[in-house]
Amino acid sequence: MVDATDLYQEIIMDHTKSPRNYEHLADADHEAQGDNPLCGDELTVYIKLDDGKVTDVTFEADGCAISTASASVMTEAVEGRDIDDVEELVETFKNLVTGEEDANAIDPAELGDLAALRNVQNFPTRVKCATLSWHTLQAALNGRDEPVTTE
Amino acid sequence: MVPPPFLILTARLPRDPHLKYEADPSQDGPEVDDLLDAELVDAIRKDFPILDRKMREDQRLVYLDNAATSQRPTQVVEAMRRYQQESNANVHRGIHQLAEEATETYEQAHADVAAFVGAEGMECVAFTKNTTEAINLVAQGWGLTNLEPEDAILVTELEHHANLVPWQQVADRTGAELRHVALTDDGRLDRASFHDQLDEDVALLAVSQVSNVLGTVNPVEAMTEAAHDVDARVLVDAAQSVPHMPVDVGEIGCDWLTFSGHKMLGPTGIGVLAGRREALEETEPLLFGGEMIRRVTKDEAEWAEMPWCFEAGTPPMTEAVGLSQAIDYVERIGREAIHEHSRELAARCQRRLEEVGCEVYGPAPEHRSALVSFNVPGIHPHDLASIIDDDGVAIRAGHHCAMPLMDHLGVAATARASFYIYNTEEDIDVLVNGIERAEEVMSVEEDGR
Ligand SMILES: Cc1ncc(COP(=O)(O)O)c(C=O)c1O
């Protein structure tokens, strides 16, 4: 059986304690707020686009280690990508943490730091923590005004 | 049939139906006394097979989420099984023997609850789905029909959403003003704020007797008296008090009192609205249909007498049987003894948590009931709950359906350990060890980072 301890690998703790791209982006083109009503966690994602590419992405959050690390890893993973590419990555990530089969077939090397969040699939109560920033990213890209929630 | 284990103990536990809570909660509260006898706790634990369940990799279950829902003893489950298999029939409908027995059993459950919370009689006890529905019954059945734009509704900053959102809706729809009693720094109701806001405009005071986040025991008796002085009606949400301490509608003097079966050893699916006769008589039903009528013509209907007018449709019959049995179980131990036990555990837990550097929210033990909310510096409560779940420890982490209170505390979430009759000092040891392990896992340094 997978222990919760396995959730908190070094990579995760590193991102939690020193989150990357953790700032308010005053000149963002898109931003969205997400919250997880289960635990009260809140998170904002800011994006700057240029010619269909994510040129800058940051976040601010008040949340658990998993949601903070996931957001931090996410900003690193999507920066510089085309929007279509980002959409695909969001789906891959969601599949990964919910334990969908095809995602488990992905070579961890391709996923980079994202792979460290794979263990979340063993903790159904924590999936929402891991996906909050990704849902919020999608909402920001799609220009939805309503805050997203994980419910 | 072999008698259920607990019955063997009753010789040592005389049941006294006249037990009354001596302490005045507006005073400093009773001295924190001692735990239940260890032998008794052992015997009690045998009545809860779930406590023998192995969690994860063979860990003992340390269940510290009683404020969310308690576990149920064999006696409750067995009474419900027996009812279903031996006496089931719809109540108030048939004239056959089973229907008669079912009706008698169901009505007796109302009488048992009335005796348990000191209501005048079974007509002053209506069964609902849970506390939430009971509060909504009053909000819609009394609030919507009685309140006007010049009225005010007084709630407090520590209410569960169940005792806040219904009043927000009533305020919204009637134009009444919603006011909030502020809290002191240690998480008690601020006396000055209460008296400042309790003026002649206040038509209703809605307050919980025990906070589900801070554990604060509120002086509902004194508050009710003050509210009645300005002719306000009073609803007391007793969801967190009834499981632990003696609660008496007559002594509190409140108009309505609400609680849930599932937090006091009873089943889910049943809650209670109890109250003073005149207040209930002013309350309109929330649900309409069968069972709640006396006579129906093509165009109109007359309501049945109380409490049946509040119980439209086939009611929670099996759950009522379970609730009666839960009351019996609680009364056999005695609510003073239960409260001393769970408060003592909460007090010890508070002390231990503070010793290991946790931030504990809420008042000192003498003002606190059976639970402790806290945070471990540098660890989000969600992460803590996940990690100590590996040790078989079940705590709650989140906003506890009290988001305005979280805002007041300046946190998004807290961890909460809540105690009941089957918990022991060892449970606290496991919790504290778990916290120390979580600090290692999260490699939290002394300074909390
Ligand atoms: C103080 C308080 N009020 C109301 C409720 C709501 O109870 P229920 O969910 O059974 O309706 C709870 C329990 O969560 C509570 O702690």
PDB file of C-alpha atoms and ligand atoms in Angstrom, chain B residues 130-132 160 162 210 212 237 239-240 260 262-263, ligand 1:
ATOM      1  CA  ASN B 130     -30.964  16.392  10.318  1.00  0.00           C
ATOM      2  CA  THR B 131     -30.111  19.626  12.140  1.00  0.00           C
ATOM      3  CA  THR B 132     -29.915  21.500   8.872  1.00  0.00           C
ATOM      4  CA  HIS B 160     -21.981  26.506  11.347  1.00  0.00           C
ATOM      5  CA  ALA B 162     -26.399  25.373   8.806  1.00  0.00           C
ATOM      6  CA  VAL B 210     -21.330  24.622  21.348  1.00  0.00           C
ATOM      7  CA  ASN B 212     -18.153  22.945  16.116  1.00  0.00           C
ATOM      8  CA  ASP B 237     -28.480  24.826  17.541  1.00  0.00           C
ATOM      9  CA  ALA B 239     -25.934  19.731  17.305  1.00  0.00           C
ATOM     10  CA  GLN B 240     -22.627  19.739  19.222  1.00  0.00           C
ATOM     11  CA  SER B 260     -28.909  15.454  14.719  1.00  0.00           C
ATOM     12  CA  HIS B 262     -25.836  10.860  13.888  1.00  0.00           C
ATOM     13  CA  LYS B 263     -23.585  12.912  16.164  1.00  0.00           C
TER      14      LYS B 263
HETATM   15  C1  LIG C   1     -22.976  23.249  15.245  1.00  0.00           C
HETATM   16  C2  LIG C   1     -23.538  22.468  14.102  1.00  0.00           C
HETATM   17  N1  LIG C   1     -24.711  22.840  13.570  1.00  0.00           N
HETATM   18  C3  LIG C   1     -25.265  22.167  12.555  1.00  0.00           C
HETATM   19  C4  LIG C   1     -24.661  21.069  11.993  1.00  0.00           C
HETATM   20  C5  LIG C   1     -25.314  20.392  10.844  1.00  0.00           C
HETATM   21  O1  LIG C   1     -25.718  19.112  11.166  1.00  0.00           O
HETATM   22  P1  LIG C   1     -26.278  18.163  10.038  1.00  0.00           P
HETATM   23  O2  LIG C   1     -25.212  18.080   8.989  1.00  0.00           O
HETATM   24  O3  LIG C   1     -26.517  16.865  10.724  1.00  0.00           O
HETATM   25  O4  LIG C   1     -27.517  18.793   9.508  1.00  0.00           O
HETATM   26  C6  LIG C   1     -23.438  20.644  12.518  1.00  0.00           C
HETATM   27  C7  LIG C   1     -22.730  19.450  12.010  1.00  0.00           C
HETATM   28  O5  LIG C   1     -22.011  19.382  11.082  1.00  0.00           O
HETATM   29  C8  LIG C   1     -22.861  21.372  13.577  1.00  0.00           C
HETATM   30  O6  LIG C   1     -21.677  21.022  14.089  1.00  0.00           O
END
